[in-house]
Coordinates of C-alpha atoms and ligand atoms in Angstrom, one line a residue:
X18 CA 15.0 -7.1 -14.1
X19 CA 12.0 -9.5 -14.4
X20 CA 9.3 -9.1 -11.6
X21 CA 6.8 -11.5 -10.0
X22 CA 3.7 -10.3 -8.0
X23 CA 4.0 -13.6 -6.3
X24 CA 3.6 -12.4 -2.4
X25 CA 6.3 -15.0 -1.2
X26 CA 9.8 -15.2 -1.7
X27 CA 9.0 -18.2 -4.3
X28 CA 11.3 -17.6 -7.5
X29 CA 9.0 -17.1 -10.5
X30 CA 8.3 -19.8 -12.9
X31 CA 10.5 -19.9 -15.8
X32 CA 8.1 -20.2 -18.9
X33 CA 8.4 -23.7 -19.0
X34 CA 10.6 -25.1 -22.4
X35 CA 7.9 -26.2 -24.1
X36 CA 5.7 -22.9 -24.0
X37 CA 9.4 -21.1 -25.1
X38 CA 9.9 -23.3 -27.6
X39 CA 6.6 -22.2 -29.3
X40 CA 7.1 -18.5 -28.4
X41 CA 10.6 -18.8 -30.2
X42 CA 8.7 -20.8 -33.1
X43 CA 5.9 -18.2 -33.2
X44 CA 8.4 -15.1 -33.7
X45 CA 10.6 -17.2 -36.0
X46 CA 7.6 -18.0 -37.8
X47 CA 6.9 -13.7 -38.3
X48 CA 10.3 -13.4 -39.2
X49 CA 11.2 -11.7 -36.6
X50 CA 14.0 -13.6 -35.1
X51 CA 16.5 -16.1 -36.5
X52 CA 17.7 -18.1 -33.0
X53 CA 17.6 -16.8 -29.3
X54 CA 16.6 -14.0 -27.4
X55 CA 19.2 -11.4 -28.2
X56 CA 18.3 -12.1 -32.0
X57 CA 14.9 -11.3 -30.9
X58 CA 15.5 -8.2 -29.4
X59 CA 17.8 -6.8 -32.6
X60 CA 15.0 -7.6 -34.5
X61 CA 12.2 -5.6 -32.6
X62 CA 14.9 -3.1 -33.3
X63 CA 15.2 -3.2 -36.8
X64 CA 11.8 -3.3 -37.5
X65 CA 10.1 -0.4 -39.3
X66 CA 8.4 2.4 -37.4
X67 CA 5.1 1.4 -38.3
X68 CA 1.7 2.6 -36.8
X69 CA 1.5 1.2 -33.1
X70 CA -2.0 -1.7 -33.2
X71 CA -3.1 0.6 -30.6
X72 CA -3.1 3.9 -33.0
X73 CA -5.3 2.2 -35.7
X74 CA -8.5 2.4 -33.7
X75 CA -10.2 4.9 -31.3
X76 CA -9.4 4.3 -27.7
X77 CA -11.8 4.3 -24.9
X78 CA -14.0 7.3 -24.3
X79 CA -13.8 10.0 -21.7
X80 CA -15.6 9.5 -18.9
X81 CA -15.6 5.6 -19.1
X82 CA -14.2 5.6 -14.8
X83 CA -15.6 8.3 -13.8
X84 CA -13.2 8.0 -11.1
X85 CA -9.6 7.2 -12.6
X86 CA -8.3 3.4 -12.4
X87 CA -5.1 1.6 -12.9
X88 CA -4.3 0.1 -16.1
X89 CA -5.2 -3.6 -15.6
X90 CA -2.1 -4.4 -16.5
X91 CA -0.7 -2.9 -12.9
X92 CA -3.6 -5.6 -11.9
X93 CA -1.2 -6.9 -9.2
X94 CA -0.1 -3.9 -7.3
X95 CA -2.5 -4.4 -4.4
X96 CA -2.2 -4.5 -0.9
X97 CA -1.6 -7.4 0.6
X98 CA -2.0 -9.1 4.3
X99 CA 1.1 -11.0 6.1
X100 CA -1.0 -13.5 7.2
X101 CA -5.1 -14.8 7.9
X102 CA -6.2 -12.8 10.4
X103 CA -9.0 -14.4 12.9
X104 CA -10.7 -11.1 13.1
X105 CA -11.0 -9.4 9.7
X106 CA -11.5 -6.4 11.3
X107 CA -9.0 -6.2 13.5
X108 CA -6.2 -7.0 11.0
X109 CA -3.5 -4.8 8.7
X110 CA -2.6 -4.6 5.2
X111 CA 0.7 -3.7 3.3
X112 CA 1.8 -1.3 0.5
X113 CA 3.1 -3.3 -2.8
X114 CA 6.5 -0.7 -1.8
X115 CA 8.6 -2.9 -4.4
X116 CA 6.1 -1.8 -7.4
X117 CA 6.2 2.0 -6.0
X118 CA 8.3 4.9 -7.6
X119 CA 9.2 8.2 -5.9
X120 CA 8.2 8.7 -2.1
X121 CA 4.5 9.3 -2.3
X122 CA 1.7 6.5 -1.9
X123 CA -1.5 6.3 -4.2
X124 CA -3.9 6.8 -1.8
X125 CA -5.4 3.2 -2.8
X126 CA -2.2 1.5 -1.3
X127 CA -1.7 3.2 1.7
X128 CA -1.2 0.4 4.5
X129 CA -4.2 0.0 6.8
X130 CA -4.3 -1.4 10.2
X131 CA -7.5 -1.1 12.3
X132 CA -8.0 -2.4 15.5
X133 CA -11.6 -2.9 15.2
X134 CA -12.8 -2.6 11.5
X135 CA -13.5 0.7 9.3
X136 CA -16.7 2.7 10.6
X137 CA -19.5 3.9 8.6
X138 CA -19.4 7.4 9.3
X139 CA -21.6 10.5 8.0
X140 CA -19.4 13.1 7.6
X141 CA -22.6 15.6 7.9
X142 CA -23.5 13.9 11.7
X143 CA -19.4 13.8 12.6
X144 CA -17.6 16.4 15.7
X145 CA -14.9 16.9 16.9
X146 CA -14.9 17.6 20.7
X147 CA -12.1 19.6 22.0
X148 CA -12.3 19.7 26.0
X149 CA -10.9 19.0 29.1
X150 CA -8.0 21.7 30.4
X151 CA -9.0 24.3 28.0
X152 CA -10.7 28.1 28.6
X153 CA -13.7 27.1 26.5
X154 CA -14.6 23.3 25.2
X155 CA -16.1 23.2 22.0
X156 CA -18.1 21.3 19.4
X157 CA -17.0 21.2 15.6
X158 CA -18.8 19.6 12.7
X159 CA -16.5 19.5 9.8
X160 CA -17.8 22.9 8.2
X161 CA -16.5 24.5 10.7
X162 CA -12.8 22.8 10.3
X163 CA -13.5 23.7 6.7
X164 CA -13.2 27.3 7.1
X165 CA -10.0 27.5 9.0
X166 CA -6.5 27.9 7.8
X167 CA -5.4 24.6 6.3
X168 CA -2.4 23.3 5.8
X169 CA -0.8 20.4 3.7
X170 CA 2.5 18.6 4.7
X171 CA 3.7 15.4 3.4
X172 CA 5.1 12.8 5.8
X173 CA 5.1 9.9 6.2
X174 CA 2.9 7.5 8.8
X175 CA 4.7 3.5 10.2
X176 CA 3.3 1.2 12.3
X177 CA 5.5 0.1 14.8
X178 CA 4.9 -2.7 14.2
X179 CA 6.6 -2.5 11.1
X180 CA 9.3 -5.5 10.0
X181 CA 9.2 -7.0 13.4
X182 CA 8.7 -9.9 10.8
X183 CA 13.0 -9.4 11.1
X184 CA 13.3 -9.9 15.5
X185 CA 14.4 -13.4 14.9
X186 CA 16.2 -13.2 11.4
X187 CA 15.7 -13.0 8.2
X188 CA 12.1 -14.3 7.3
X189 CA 12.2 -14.7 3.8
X190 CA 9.2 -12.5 3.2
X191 CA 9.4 -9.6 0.1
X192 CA 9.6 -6.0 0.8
X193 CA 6.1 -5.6 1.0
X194 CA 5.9 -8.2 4.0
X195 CA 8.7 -6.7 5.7
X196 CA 8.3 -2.6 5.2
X197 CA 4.8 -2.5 3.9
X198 CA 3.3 -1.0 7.1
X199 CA 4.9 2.2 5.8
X200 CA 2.9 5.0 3.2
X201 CA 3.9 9.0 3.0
X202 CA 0.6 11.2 2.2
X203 CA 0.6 15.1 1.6
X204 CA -1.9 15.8 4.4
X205 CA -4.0 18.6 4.4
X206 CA -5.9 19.6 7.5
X207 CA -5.8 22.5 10.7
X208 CA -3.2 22.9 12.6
X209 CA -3.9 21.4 16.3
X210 CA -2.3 24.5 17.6
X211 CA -5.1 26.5 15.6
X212 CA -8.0 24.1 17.5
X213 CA -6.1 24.9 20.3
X214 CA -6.7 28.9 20.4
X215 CA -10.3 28.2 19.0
X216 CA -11.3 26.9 22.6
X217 CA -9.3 29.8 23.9
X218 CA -6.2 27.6 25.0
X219 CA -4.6 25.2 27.6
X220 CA -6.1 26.3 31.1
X221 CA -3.2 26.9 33.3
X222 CA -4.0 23.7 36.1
X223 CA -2.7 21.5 33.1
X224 CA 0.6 22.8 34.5
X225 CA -0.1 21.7 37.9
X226 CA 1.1 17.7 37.4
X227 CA 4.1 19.5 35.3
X228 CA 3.0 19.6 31.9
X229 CA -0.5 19.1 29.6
X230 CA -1.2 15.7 27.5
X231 CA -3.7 15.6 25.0
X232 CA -6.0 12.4 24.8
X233 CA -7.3 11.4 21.4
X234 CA -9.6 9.0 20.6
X235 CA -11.2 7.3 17.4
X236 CA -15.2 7.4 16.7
X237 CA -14.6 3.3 15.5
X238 CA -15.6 -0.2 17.3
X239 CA -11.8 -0.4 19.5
X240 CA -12.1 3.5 20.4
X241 CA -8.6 4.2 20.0
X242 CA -7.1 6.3 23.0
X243 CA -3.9 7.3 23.1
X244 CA -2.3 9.6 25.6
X245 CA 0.4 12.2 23.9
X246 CA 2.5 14.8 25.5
X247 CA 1.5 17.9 24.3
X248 CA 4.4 19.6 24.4
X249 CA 6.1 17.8 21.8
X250 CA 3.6 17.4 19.1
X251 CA 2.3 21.1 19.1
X252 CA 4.6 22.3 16.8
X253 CA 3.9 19.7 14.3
X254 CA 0.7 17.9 15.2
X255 CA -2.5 18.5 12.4
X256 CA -5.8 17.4 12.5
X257 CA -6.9 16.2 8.7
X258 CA -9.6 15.8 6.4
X259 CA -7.9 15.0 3.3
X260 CA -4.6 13.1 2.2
X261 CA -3.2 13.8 -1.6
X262 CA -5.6 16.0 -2.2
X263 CA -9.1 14.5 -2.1
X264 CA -11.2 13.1 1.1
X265 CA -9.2 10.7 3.7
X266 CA -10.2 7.3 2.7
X267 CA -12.8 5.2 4.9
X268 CA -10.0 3.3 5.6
X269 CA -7.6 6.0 6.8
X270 CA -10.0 7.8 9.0
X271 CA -12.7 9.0 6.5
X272 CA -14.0 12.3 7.8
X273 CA -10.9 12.6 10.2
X274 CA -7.8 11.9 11.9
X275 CA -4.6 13.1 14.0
X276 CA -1.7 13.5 12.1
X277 CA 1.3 13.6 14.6
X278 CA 4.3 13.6 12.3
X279 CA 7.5 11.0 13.1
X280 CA 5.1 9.5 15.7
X281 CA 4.2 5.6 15.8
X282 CA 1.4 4.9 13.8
X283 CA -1.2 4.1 16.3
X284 CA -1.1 7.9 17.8
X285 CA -2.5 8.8 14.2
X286 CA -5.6 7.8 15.5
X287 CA -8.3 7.9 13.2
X288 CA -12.3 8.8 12.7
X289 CA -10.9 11.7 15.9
X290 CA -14.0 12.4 17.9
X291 CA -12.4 13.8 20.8
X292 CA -8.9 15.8 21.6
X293 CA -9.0 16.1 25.6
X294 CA -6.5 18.2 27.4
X295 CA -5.2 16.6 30.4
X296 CA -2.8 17.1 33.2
X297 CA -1.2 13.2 33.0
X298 CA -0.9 10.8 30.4
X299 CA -3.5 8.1 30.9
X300 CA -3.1 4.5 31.0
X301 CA -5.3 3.3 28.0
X302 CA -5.0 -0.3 26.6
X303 CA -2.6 0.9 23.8
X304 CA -0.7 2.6 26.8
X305 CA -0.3 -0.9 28.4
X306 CA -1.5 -3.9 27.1
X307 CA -0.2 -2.6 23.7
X308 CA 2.6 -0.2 22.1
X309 CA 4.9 -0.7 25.2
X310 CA 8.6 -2.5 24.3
X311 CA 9.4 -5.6 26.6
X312 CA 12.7 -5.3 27.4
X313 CA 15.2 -8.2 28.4
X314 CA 15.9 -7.3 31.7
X315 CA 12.2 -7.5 32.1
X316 CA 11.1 -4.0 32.7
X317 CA 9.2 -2.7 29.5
X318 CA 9.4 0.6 27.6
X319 CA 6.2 3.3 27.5
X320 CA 5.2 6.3 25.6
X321 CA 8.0 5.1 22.6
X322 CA 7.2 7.6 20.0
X323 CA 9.2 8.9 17.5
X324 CA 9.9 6.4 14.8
X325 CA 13.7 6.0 14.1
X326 CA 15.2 6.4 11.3
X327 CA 15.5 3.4 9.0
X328 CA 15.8 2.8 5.2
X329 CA 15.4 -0.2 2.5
X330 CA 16.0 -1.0 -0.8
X331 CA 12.7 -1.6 -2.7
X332 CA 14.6 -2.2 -6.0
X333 CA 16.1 -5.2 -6.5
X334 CA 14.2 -6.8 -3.9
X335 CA 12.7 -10.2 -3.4
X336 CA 10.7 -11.6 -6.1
X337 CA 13.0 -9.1 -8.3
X338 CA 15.1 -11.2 -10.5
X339 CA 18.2 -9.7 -12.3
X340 CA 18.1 -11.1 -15.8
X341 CA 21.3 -10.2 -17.3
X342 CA 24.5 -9.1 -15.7
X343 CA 26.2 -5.3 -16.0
X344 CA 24.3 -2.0 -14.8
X345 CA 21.4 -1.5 -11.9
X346 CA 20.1 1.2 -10.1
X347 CA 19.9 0.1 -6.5
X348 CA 16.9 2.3 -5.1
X349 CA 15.3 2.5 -2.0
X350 CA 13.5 4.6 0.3
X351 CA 14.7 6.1 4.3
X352 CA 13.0 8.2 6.4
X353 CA 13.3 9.0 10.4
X354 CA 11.0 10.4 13.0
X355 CA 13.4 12.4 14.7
X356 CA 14.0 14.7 11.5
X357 CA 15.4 14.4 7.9
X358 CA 17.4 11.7 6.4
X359 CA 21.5 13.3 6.0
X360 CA 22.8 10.3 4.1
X361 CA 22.3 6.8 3.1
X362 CA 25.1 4.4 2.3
X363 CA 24.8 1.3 0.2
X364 CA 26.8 -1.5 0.4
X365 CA 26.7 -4.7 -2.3
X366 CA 29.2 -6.6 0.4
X367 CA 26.9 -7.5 3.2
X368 CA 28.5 -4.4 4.6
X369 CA 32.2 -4.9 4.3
X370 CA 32.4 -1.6 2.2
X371 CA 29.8 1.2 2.1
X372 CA 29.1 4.0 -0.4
X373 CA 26.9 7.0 -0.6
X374 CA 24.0 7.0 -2.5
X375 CA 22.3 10.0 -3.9
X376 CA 18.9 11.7 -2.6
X377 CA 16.1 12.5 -5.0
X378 CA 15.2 15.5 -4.6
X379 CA 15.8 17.9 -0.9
X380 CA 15.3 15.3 2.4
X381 CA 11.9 16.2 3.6
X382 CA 11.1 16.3 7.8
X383 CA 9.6 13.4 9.3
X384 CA 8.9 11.6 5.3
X385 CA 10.4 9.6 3.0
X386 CA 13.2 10.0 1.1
X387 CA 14.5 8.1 -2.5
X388 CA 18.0 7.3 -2.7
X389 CA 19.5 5.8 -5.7
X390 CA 23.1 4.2 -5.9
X391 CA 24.4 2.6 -8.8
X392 CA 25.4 -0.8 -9.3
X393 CA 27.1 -2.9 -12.1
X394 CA 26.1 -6.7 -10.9
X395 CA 29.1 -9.3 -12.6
X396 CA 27.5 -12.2 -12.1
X397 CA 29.0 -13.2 -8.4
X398 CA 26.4 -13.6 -5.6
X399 CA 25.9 -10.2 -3.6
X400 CA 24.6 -9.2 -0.4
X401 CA 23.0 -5.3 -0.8
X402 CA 21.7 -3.6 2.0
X403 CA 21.4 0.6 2.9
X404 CA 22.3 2.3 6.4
X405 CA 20.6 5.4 7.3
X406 CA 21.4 8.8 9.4
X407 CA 19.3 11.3 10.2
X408 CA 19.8 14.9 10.8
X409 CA 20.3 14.1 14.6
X410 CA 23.5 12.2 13.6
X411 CA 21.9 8.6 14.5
X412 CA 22.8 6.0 12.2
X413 CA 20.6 2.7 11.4
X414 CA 21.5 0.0 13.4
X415 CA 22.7 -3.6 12.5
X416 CA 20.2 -6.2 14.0
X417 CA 22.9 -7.4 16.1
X418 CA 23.2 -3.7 17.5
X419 CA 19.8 -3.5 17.4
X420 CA 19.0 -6.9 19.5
X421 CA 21.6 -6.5 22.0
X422 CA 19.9 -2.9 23.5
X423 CA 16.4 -4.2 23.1
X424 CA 16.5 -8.1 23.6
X425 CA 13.9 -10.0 21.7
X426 CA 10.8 -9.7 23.6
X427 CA 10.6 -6.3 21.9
X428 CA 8.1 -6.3 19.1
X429 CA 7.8 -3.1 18.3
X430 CA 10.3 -0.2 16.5
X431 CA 12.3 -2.9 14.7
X432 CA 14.7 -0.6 12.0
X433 CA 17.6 -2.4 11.4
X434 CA 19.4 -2.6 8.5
X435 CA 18.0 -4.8 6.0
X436 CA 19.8 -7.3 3.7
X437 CA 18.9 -8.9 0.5
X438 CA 20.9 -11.9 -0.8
X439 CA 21.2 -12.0 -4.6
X440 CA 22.4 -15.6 -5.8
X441 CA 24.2 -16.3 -9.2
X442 CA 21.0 -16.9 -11.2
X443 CA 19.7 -13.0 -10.1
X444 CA 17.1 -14.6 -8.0
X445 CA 16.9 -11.5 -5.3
X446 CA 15.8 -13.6 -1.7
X447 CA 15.5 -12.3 1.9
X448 CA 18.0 -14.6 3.7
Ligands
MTE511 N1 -9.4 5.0 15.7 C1 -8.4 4.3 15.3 N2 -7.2 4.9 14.9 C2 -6.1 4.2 14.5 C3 -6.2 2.8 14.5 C4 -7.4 2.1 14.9 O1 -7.5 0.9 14.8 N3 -8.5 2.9 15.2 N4 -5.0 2.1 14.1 C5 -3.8 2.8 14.4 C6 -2.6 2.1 13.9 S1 -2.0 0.8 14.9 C7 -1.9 2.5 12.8 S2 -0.4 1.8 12.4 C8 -2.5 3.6 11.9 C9 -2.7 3.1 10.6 O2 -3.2 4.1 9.7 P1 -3.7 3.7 8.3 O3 -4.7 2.6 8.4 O4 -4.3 5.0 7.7 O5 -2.5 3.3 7.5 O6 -3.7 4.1 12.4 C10 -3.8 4.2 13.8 N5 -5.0 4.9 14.2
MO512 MO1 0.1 0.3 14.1

């Protein structure tokens, strides 16, 4: 499988005839090959086991990126942006999830998306406030956060607004384009329940309106608010300072952020000043101007949390291209909201026949989840796709399904089940 870093759909250029020509003529010339490529291949195999160039001289020293690098050959694993945004600041990149292995995201390709730009913040100057409906409201700097019990939990964090790229059809767009608003961190931080009993806990007029919501908001230029029912996210909900180990990056809420696991992204808010405890969810701009699902009818959907469960395959994917017919691992990646993933089936008939594919490793809550199903491609055009359930029993939907509950004014919580067509050349397209 041959692989472009080309962010569109656009097949990659063939090297051109003339510039294979001379390749073919150069390795002919170093008697390595007689005719074509399979003659070059046997002949890389029969050549001795000399010293590699690269063992012949020191390498680079210790110390020469103080902080570790890519090779700069993996040059073109970036994150990338849909589209030109008007306001830079106020834009979202994706993760390169075609050019990712296993379920966990480098911390330098996690997917951003800020609604107002990445603050400048001094993690010495930063608190948290916790207050509202709560015995005693309190002040921390992030010492203080520092020397309670942490915990780490991996899950993974979506946008909803993830592959609504797909509302109208297939767009053509690669897997990064589609899925990319999608990264799984090991997060480390304090349970909220913890912050909770260190201001002494929920007063008990919370109660009075039938239940306590906690409001979180961001130290950046939009202020992120969200209301959340408190309830729900207790058990699960952390407040973090790091994410795979070191310091959150500026750009995912450098000193802190809410970690609310299988929730839409935008309740993750980030650079947390403030956790207020109140007795009714309140209507910020996210609450209505934003993050609410139009329906067709005409009414519109609010406080949509939990993520459901979805899956894709990464691998083939557009931009792949399969060079040569016979065996492929079809790999891809599921994950739900609502729990873990039970199964994933594959299909290579634009769904006429499913299989099951195998899970890497055990099905993590509320994070993604490898699957792997294998594939022997003859030649014939195929359309490969991947349906997920969750441990609730709920199954990915097709996008008819998917269209005909929600309409199409609905932009956000798009997971359908995604198709790739691959044509009779290998050439792996989203259409
Ligand atoms: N304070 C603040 N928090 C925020 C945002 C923001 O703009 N400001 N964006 C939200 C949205 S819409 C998403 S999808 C996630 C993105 O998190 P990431 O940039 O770490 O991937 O953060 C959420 N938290
Ligand atoms: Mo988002």
């Amino acid at each position: 499988m041959s692989q472009s870093n080309t962010p569109l759909n656009l097949p990659p250029d063939p090297p051109s005839s003339r510039s294979r020509r001379r390749l073919l003529g150069r390795l002919a010339a170093g008697g390595l090959v007689a005719s074509q490529g399979a003659a070059a291949a046997a002949g890389e195999l029969l050549r001795p086991l000399e010293a590699a160039p690269s063992s012949r001289v020191p390498g680079a020293p210790v110390l020469e990126h103080p902080y570790g690098v890519p090779s700069p050959r993996e040059a073109g694993v970036v994150r990338r942006s849909a589209r030109q945004w008007p306001l830079p600041g106020a834009a979202s990149s994706m993760t390169p999830l075609a050019d990712l292995h296993g379920t966990i995201t480098p911390n330098g390709l996690v997917y951003e998306r800020h609604h107002g730009g990445v603050p400048d913040i001094d993690a010495d100057q930063h608190r948290l406030a916790i207050h509202g409906l709560v015995r005693t409201p309190k002040l921390f700097t992030m010492d203080d956060l520092l020397r309670l019990p942490a915990e780490s939990r991996i899950h993974f964090l979506e946008c909803s607004g993830n592959t609504g790229s797909e509302w109208n059809g297939p767009s053509g767009l690669p897997v990064q384009l589609t899925h990319g608003l999608l990264s799984c961190c090991e997060w480390t931080g304090v349970r909220l329940s913890t912050l909770l009993e260190e201001v002494g806990g929920v007063s008990a007029q919370s109660n009075a309106n039938g239940g306590a919501w906690l409001l979180a908001e961001g130290a950046d230029a939009a202020a992120m608010t969200r209301s959340l029912p408190l309830d729900r996210i207790l058990e699960r909900a952390l407040v973090v300072y790091a994410q795979n180990g070191e310091r959150l990056r500026p750009e995912n809420g450098y000193p802190l952020r809410l970690i609310v696991p299988g929730f839409e992204g935008n309740t993750n808010v980030k650079w947390l000043r403030r956790l207020k405890v109140v007795d009714a969810p309140l209507q910020t701009r996210e609450e209505t101007s934003k993050y609410t699902s139009l329906l067709a009818n005409g009414t519109a959907r609010q406080f949509v949390f939990e993520m459901d469960a979805k899956s894709v395959i990464t691998r083939p994917s557009p931009g792949h291209r399969l060079a040569t017919h016979g065996y492929y691992a079809i790999s891809g990646i599921a994950w739900s909201g609502r729990g873990t993933i039970r199964k994933v089936e594959v299909s290579t008939d634009g769904g006429a026949s499913w299989r099951l594919a195998r899970l890497d490793g055990a099905a993590r809550d509320r994070a993604l989840t490898r699957f792997e199903a294998d594939w022997r491609w003859d030649g014939a055009p195929a359309e490969i796709l991947s349906r997920a359930t969750d441990s609730t029993g709920y199954v990915q939907p097709t996008r008819a399904q998917l269209v005909a509950a929600r309409g199409l004014n609905s932009q956000y919580h798009y997971n359908a089940i995604q198709q790739w067509r691959v044509d009779a050349s290998g050439e792996v397209r989203n259409a």
